[in-house]
CSV table of C-alpha atoms in Angstrom, one decimal:
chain,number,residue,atom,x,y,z
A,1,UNK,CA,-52.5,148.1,99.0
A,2,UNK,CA,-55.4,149.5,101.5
A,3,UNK,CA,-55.7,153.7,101.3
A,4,UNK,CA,-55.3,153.3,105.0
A,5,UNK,CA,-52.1,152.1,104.8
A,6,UNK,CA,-50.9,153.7,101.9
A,7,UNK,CA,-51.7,157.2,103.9
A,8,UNK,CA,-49.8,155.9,106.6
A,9,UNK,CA,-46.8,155.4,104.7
A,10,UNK,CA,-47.1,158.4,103.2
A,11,UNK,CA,-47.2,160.5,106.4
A,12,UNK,CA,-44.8,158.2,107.7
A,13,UNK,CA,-42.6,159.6,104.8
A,14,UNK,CA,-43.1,163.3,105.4
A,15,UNK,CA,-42.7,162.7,109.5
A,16,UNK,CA,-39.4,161.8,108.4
A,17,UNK,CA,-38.4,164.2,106.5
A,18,UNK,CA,-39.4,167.0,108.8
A,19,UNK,CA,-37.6,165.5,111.4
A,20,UNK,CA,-34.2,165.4,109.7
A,21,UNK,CA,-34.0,169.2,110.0
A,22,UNK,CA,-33.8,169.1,113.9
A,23,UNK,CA,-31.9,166.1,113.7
A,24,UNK,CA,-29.6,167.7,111.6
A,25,UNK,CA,-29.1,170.9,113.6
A,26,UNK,CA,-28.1,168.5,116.2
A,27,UNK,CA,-25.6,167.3,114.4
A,28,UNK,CA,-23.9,170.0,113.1
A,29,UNK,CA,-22.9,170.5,117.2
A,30,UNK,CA,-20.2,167.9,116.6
A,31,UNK,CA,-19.5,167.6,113.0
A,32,UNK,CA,-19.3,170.4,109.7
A,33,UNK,CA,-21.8,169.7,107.3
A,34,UNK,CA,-20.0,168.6,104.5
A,35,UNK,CA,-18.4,165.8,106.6
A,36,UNK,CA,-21.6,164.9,108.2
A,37,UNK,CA,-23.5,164.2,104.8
A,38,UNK,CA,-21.0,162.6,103.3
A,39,UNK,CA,-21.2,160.2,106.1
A,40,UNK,CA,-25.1,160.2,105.7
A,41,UNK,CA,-24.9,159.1,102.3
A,42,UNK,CA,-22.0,157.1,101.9
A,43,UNK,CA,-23.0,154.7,104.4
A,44,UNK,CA,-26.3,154.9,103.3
A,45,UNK,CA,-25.1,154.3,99.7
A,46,UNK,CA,-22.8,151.3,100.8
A,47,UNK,CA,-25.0,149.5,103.1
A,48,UNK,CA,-27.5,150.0,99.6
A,49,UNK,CA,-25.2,148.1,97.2
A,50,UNK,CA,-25.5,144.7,98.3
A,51,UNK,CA,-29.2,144.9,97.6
A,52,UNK,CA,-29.5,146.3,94.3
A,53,UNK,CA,-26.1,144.0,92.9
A,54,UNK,CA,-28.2,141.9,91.0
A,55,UNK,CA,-30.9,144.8,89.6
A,56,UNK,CA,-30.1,146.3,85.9
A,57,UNK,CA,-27.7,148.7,86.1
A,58,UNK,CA,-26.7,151.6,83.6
A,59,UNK,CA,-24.8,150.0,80.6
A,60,UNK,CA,-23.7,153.8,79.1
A,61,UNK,CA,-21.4,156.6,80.0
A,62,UNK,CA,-24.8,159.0,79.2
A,63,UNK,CA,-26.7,157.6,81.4
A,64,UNK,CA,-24.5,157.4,84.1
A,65,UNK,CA,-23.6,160.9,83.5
A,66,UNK,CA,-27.3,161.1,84.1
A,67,UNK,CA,-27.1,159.6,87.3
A,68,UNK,CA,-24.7,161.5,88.4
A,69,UNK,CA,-26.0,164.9,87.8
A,70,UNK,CA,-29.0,164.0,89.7
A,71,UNK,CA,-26.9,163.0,92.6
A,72,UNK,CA,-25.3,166.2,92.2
A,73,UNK,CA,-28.2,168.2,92.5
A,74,UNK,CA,-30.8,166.0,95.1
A,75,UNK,CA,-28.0,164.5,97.2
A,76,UNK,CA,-25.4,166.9,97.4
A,77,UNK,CA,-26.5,170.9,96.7
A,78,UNK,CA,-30.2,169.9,98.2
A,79,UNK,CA,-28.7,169.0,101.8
A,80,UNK,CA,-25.7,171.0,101.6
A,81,UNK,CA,-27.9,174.1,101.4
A,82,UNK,CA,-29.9,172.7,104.2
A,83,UNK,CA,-27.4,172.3,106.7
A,84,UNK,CA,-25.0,175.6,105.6
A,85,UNK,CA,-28.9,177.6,106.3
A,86,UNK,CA,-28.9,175.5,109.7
A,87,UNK,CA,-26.0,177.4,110.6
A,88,UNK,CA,-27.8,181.2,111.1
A,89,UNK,CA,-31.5,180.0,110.8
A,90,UNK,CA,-33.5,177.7,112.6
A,91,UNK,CA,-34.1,174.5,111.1
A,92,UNK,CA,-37.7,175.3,111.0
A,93,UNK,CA,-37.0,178.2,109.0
A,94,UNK,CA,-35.0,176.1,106.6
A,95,UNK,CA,-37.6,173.3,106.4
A,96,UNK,CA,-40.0,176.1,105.7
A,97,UNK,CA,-37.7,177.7,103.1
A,98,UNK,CA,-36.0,174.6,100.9
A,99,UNK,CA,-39.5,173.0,101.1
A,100,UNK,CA,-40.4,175.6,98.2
A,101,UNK,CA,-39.2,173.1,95.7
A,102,UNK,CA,-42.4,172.0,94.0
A,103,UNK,CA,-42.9,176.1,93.1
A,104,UNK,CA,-39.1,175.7,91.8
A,105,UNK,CA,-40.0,172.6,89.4
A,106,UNK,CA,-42.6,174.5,87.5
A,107,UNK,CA,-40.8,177.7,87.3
A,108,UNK,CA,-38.0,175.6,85.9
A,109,UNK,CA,-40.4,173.2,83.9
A,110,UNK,CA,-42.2,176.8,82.2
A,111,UNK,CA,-37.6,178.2,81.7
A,112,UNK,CA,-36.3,175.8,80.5
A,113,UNK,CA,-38.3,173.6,78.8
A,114,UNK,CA,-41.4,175.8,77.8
A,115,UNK,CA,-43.9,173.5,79.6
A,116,UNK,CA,-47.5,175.4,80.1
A,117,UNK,CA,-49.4,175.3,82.9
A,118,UNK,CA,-52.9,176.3,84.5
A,119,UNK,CA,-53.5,180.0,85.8
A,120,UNK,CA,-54.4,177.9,89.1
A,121,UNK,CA,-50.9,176.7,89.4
A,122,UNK,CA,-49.2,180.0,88.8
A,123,UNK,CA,-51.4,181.0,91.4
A,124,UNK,CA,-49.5,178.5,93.7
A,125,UNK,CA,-46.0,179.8,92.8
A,126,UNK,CA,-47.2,183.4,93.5
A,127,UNK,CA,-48.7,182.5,96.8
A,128,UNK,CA,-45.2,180.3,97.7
A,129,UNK,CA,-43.1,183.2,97.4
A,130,UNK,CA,-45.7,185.4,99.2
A,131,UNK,CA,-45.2,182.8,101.6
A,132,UNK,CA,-41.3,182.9,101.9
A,133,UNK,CA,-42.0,186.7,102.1
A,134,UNK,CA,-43.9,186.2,104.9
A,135,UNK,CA,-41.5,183.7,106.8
A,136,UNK,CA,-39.1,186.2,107.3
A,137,UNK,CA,-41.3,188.9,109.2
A,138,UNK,CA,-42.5,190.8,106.3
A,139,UNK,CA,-38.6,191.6,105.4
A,140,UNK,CA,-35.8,190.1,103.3
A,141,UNK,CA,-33.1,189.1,106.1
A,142,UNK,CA,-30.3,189.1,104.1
A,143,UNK,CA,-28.6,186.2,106.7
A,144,UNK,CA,-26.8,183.8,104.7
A,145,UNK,CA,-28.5,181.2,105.7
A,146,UNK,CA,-31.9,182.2,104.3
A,147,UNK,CA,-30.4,182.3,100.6
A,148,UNK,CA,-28.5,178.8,101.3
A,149,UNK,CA,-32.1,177.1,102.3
A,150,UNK,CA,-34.0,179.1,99.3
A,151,UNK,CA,-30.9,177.5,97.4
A,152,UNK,CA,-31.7,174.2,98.0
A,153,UNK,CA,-35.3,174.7,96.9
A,154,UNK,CA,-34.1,175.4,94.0
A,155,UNK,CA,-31.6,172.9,93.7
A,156,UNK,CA,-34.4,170.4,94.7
A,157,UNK,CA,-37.1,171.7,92.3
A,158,UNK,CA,-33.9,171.2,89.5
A,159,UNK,CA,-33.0,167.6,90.9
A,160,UNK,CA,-37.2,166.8,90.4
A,161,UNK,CA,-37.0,168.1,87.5
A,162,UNK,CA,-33.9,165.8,86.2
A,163,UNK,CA,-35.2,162.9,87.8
A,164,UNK,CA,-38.7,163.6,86.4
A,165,UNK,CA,-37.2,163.3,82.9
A,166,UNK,CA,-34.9,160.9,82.9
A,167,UNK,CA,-35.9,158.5,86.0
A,168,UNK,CA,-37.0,155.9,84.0
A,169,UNK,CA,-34.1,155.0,82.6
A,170,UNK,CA,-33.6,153.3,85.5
A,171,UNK,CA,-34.2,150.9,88.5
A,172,UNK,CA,-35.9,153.0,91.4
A,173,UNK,CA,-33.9,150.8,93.6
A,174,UNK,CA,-30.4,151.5,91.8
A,175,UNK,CA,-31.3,155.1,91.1
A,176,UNK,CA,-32.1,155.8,94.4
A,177,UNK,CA,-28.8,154.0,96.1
A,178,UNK,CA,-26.4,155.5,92.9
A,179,UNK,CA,-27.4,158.9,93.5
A,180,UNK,CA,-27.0,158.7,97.1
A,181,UNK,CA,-23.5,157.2,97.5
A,182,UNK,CA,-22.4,159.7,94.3
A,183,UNK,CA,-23.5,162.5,96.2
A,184,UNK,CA,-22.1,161.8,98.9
A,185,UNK,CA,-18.6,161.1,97.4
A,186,UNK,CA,-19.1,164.7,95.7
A,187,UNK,CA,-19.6,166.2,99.2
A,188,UNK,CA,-16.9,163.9,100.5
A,189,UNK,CA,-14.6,165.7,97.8
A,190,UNK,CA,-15.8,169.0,98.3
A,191,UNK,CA,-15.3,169.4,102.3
A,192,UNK,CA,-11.8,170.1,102.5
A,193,UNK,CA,-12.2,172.7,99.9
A,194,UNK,CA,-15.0,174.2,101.3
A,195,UNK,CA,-15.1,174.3,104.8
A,196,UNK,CA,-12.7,173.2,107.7
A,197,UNK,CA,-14.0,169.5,107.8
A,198,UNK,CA,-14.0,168.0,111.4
A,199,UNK,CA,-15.9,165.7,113.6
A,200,UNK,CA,-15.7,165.4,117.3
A,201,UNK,CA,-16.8,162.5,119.6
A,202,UNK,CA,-18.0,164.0,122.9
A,203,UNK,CA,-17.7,160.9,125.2
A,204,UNK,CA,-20.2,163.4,127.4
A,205,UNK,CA,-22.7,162.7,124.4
A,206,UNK,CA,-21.8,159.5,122.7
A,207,UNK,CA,-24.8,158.0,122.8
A,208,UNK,CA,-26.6,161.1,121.3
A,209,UNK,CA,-24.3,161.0,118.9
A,210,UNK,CA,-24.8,157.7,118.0
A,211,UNK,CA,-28.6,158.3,118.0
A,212,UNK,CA,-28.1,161.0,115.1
A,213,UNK,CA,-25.7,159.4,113.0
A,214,UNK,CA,-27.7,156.1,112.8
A,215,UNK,CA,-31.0,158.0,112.0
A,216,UNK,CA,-28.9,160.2,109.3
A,217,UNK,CA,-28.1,157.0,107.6
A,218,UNK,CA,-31.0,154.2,108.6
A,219,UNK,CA,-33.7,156.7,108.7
A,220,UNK,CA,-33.1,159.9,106.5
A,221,UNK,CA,-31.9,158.2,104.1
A,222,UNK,CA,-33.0,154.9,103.2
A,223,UNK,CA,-36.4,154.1,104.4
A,224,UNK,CA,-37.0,157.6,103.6
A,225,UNK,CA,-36.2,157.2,99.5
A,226,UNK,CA,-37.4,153.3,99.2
A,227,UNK,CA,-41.3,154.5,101.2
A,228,UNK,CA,-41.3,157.5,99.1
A,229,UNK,CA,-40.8,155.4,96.1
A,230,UNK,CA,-43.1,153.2,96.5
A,231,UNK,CA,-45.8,155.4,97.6
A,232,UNK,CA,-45.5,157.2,94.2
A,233,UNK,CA,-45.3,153.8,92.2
A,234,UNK,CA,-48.6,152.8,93.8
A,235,UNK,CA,-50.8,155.0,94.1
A,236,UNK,CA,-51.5,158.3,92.3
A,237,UNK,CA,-48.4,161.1,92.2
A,238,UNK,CA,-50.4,163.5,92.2
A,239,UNK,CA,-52.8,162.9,95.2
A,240,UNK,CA,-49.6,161.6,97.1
A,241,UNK,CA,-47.4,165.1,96.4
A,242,UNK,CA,-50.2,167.3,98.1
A,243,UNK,CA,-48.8,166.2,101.1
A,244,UNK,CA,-45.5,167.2,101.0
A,245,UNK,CA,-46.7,170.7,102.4
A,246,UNK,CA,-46.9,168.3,105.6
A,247,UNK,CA,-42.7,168.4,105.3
A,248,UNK,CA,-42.6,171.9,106.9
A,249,UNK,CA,-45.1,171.6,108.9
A,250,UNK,CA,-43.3,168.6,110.9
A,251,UNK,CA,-40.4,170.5,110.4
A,252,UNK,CA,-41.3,174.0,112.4
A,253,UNK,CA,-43.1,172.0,115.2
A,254,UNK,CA,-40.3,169.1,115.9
A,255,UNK,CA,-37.9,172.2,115.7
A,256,UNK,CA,-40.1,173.7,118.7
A,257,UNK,CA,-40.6,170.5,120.4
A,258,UNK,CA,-37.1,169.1,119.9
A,259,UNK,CA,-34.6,172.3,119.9
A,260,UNK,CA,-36.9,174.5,121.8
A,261,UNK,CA,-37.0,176.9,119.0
A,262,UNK,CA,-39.4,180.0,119.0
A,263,UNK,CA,-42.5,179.8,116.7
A,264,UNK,CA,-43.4,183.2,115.5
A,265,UNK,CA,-46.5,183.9,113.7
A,266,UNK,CA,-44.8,185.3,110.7
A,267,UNK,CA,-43.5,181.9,110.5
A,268,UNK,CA,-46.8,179.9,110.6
A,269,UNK,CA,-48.3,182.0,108.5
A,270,UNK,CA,-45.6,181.5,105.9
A,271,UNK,CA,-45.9,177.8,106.3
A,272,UNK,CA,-49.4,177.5,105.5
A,273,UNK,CA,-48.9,180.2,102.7
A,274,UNK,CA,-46.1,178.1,101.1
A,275,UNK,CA,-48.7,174.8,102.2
A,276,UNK,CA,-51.3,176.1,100.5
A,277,UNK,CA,-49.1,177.3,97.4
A,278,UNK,CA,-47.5,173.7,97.3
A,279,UNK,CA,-50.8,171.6,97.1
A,280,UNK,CA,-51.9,174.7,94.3
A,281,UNK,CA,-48.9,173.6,91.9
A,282,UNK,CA,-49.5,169.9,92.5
A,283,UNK,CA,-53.1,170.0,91.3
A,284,UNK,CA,-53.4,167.8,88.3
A,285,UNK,CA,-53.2,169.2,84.8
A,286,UNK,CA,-51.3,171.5,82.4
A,287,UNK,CA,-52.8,174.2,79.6
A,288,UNK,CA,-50.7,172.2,76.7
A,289,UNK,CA,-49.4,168.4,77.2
A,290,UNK,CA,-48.8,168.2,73.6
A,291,UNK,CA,-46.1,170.9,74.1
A,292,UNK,CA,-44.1,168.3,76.2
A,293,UNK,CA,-46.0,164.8,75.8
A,294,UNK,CA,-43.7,163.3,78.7
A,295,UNK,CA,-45.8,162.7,81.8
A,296,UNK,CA,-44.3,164.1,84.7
A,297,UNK,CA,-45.7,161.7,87.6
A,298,UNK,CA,-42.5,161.9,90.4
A,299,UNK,CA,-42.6,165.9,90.8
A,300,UNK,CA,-41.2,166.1,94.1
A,301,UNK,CA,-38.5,163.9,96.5
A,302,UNK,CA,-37.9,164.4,100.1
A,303,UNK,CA,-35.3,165.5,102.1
């Protein structure tokens, strides 16, 4: 494929995923967020199935075990954490915040499985947190929805990390549709337990309504994961996961142009901080590859 084209996909991908976080704030005006994403990604799960029926499945308990877990942690604590923080912050704030999740993936790469990496990327990690430091006006609000969107970075950087590791074990088509529909049957489970789970239809608003709901499911969710997918299967992971500092970019300006929400300069700042830290971690290359010979080449998903 052309690098024209494959750079419009790309963008195409992170315009996407910066829009959800509007989108989603909008949503959560008629619906909890539990409810909401399990309707997200069960119907993006089921509307999946018919297409993947005939592509190898997993044949093991271990491996769907495998699956699951990685549902668990991208599908299900990943947007969870996203739309409890949409609840106190802006969602410009939160795309800013759980956007952190490349610096997560090597902190948790260096933890937990002793992978070494380049002074230059530890560099990155530093100037990411400087960065969520600074989106907060130079303070640590201690507003609940700041540590729910920091705690989906982290989840994220964890579900990369998973799915790094053990992604090919599978289909990218049957990974991608499993781990949806499992997490959302896990947030399906949890809402009742959680929150007060509701959903109202405004008849004022139906066709808003409509509007998010259909690009929850079409758009955030499946030509999101398939794009994203087949961006990194085709051209190089590396050169393609620079631009996922472009996800909070998209987020804090459709957040101003969509929800009217204020853009302080603490906030910029902190986006091109975290930007800048992002595209440091992704730059190819560790200190020792014989300490973990496994090629890491899918570092980062989307929202």
């Amino acid at each position: 494929m052309s690098k024209p084209r494959m750079l419009f996909l790309t963008i195409f991908t992170m315009l996407v995923a910066g829009l959800n976080f509007p989108i989603g704030k909008i949503a959560l005006t008629f619906g909890s967020p539990f409810v909401l994403l399990a309707i997200r990604f069960v119907g993006a799960g089921l509307l999946m199935l018919p297409f993947i029926v005939r592509r190898p499945h997993p044949r093991s308990g271990a491996a769907w075990l495998k699956l699951a877990t990685i549902g668990l942690f991208q599908s299900a604590l990943v947007m969870s954490g996203i739309y409890l923080s949409m609840q106190t912050i802006s969602s410009g704030s939160s795309s800013v915040l759980s956007s952190s999740n490349p610096i997560w993936f090597i902190v948790f790469s260096f933890l937990i499985f002793g992978i070494r990496y380049r002074l230059l990327q530890w560099a990155g990690v530093i100037l990411g947190f400087i960065g969520v430091f600074i989106t907060q006006g130079l303070q640590m609000q201690m507003e609940s929805g700041f540590w729910f969107a920091l705690g989906a970075g982290m989840a994220w950087g964890m579900a990369t990390l998973l799915s790094s590791r053990w992604g090919k074990e599978f289909d990218a088509w049957v990974m991608a549709a499993y781990q949806i529909l499992i997490g959302g049957i896990l947030l399906l489970i949890a809402s009742p337990l959680l929150e007060q789970p509701h959903f109202v239809w405004d008849s004022s608003q139906i066709l808003k309504e409509l509007f998010v709901l259909g690009w929850m499911i079409l758009m955030s969710s499946i030509p999101q994961f398939v794009t994203w997918y087949y961006v990194l299967r085709n051209s190089d992971p590396n050169r393609a996961n620079v631009y996922l500092f472009l996800i909070p970019v998209f987020g804090v300006l459709s957040g101003w142009l969509i929800l009217d929400e204020q853009l302080h300069w603490y906030t910029l700042a902190g986006t091109v901080c975290i930007g800048l830290g992002i595209y440091l971690v992704n730059r190819p290359g560790r200190v020792d590859v014989t300490k973990d010979p496994f090629m890491i080449k899918e570092r980062c998903g989307t929202a």
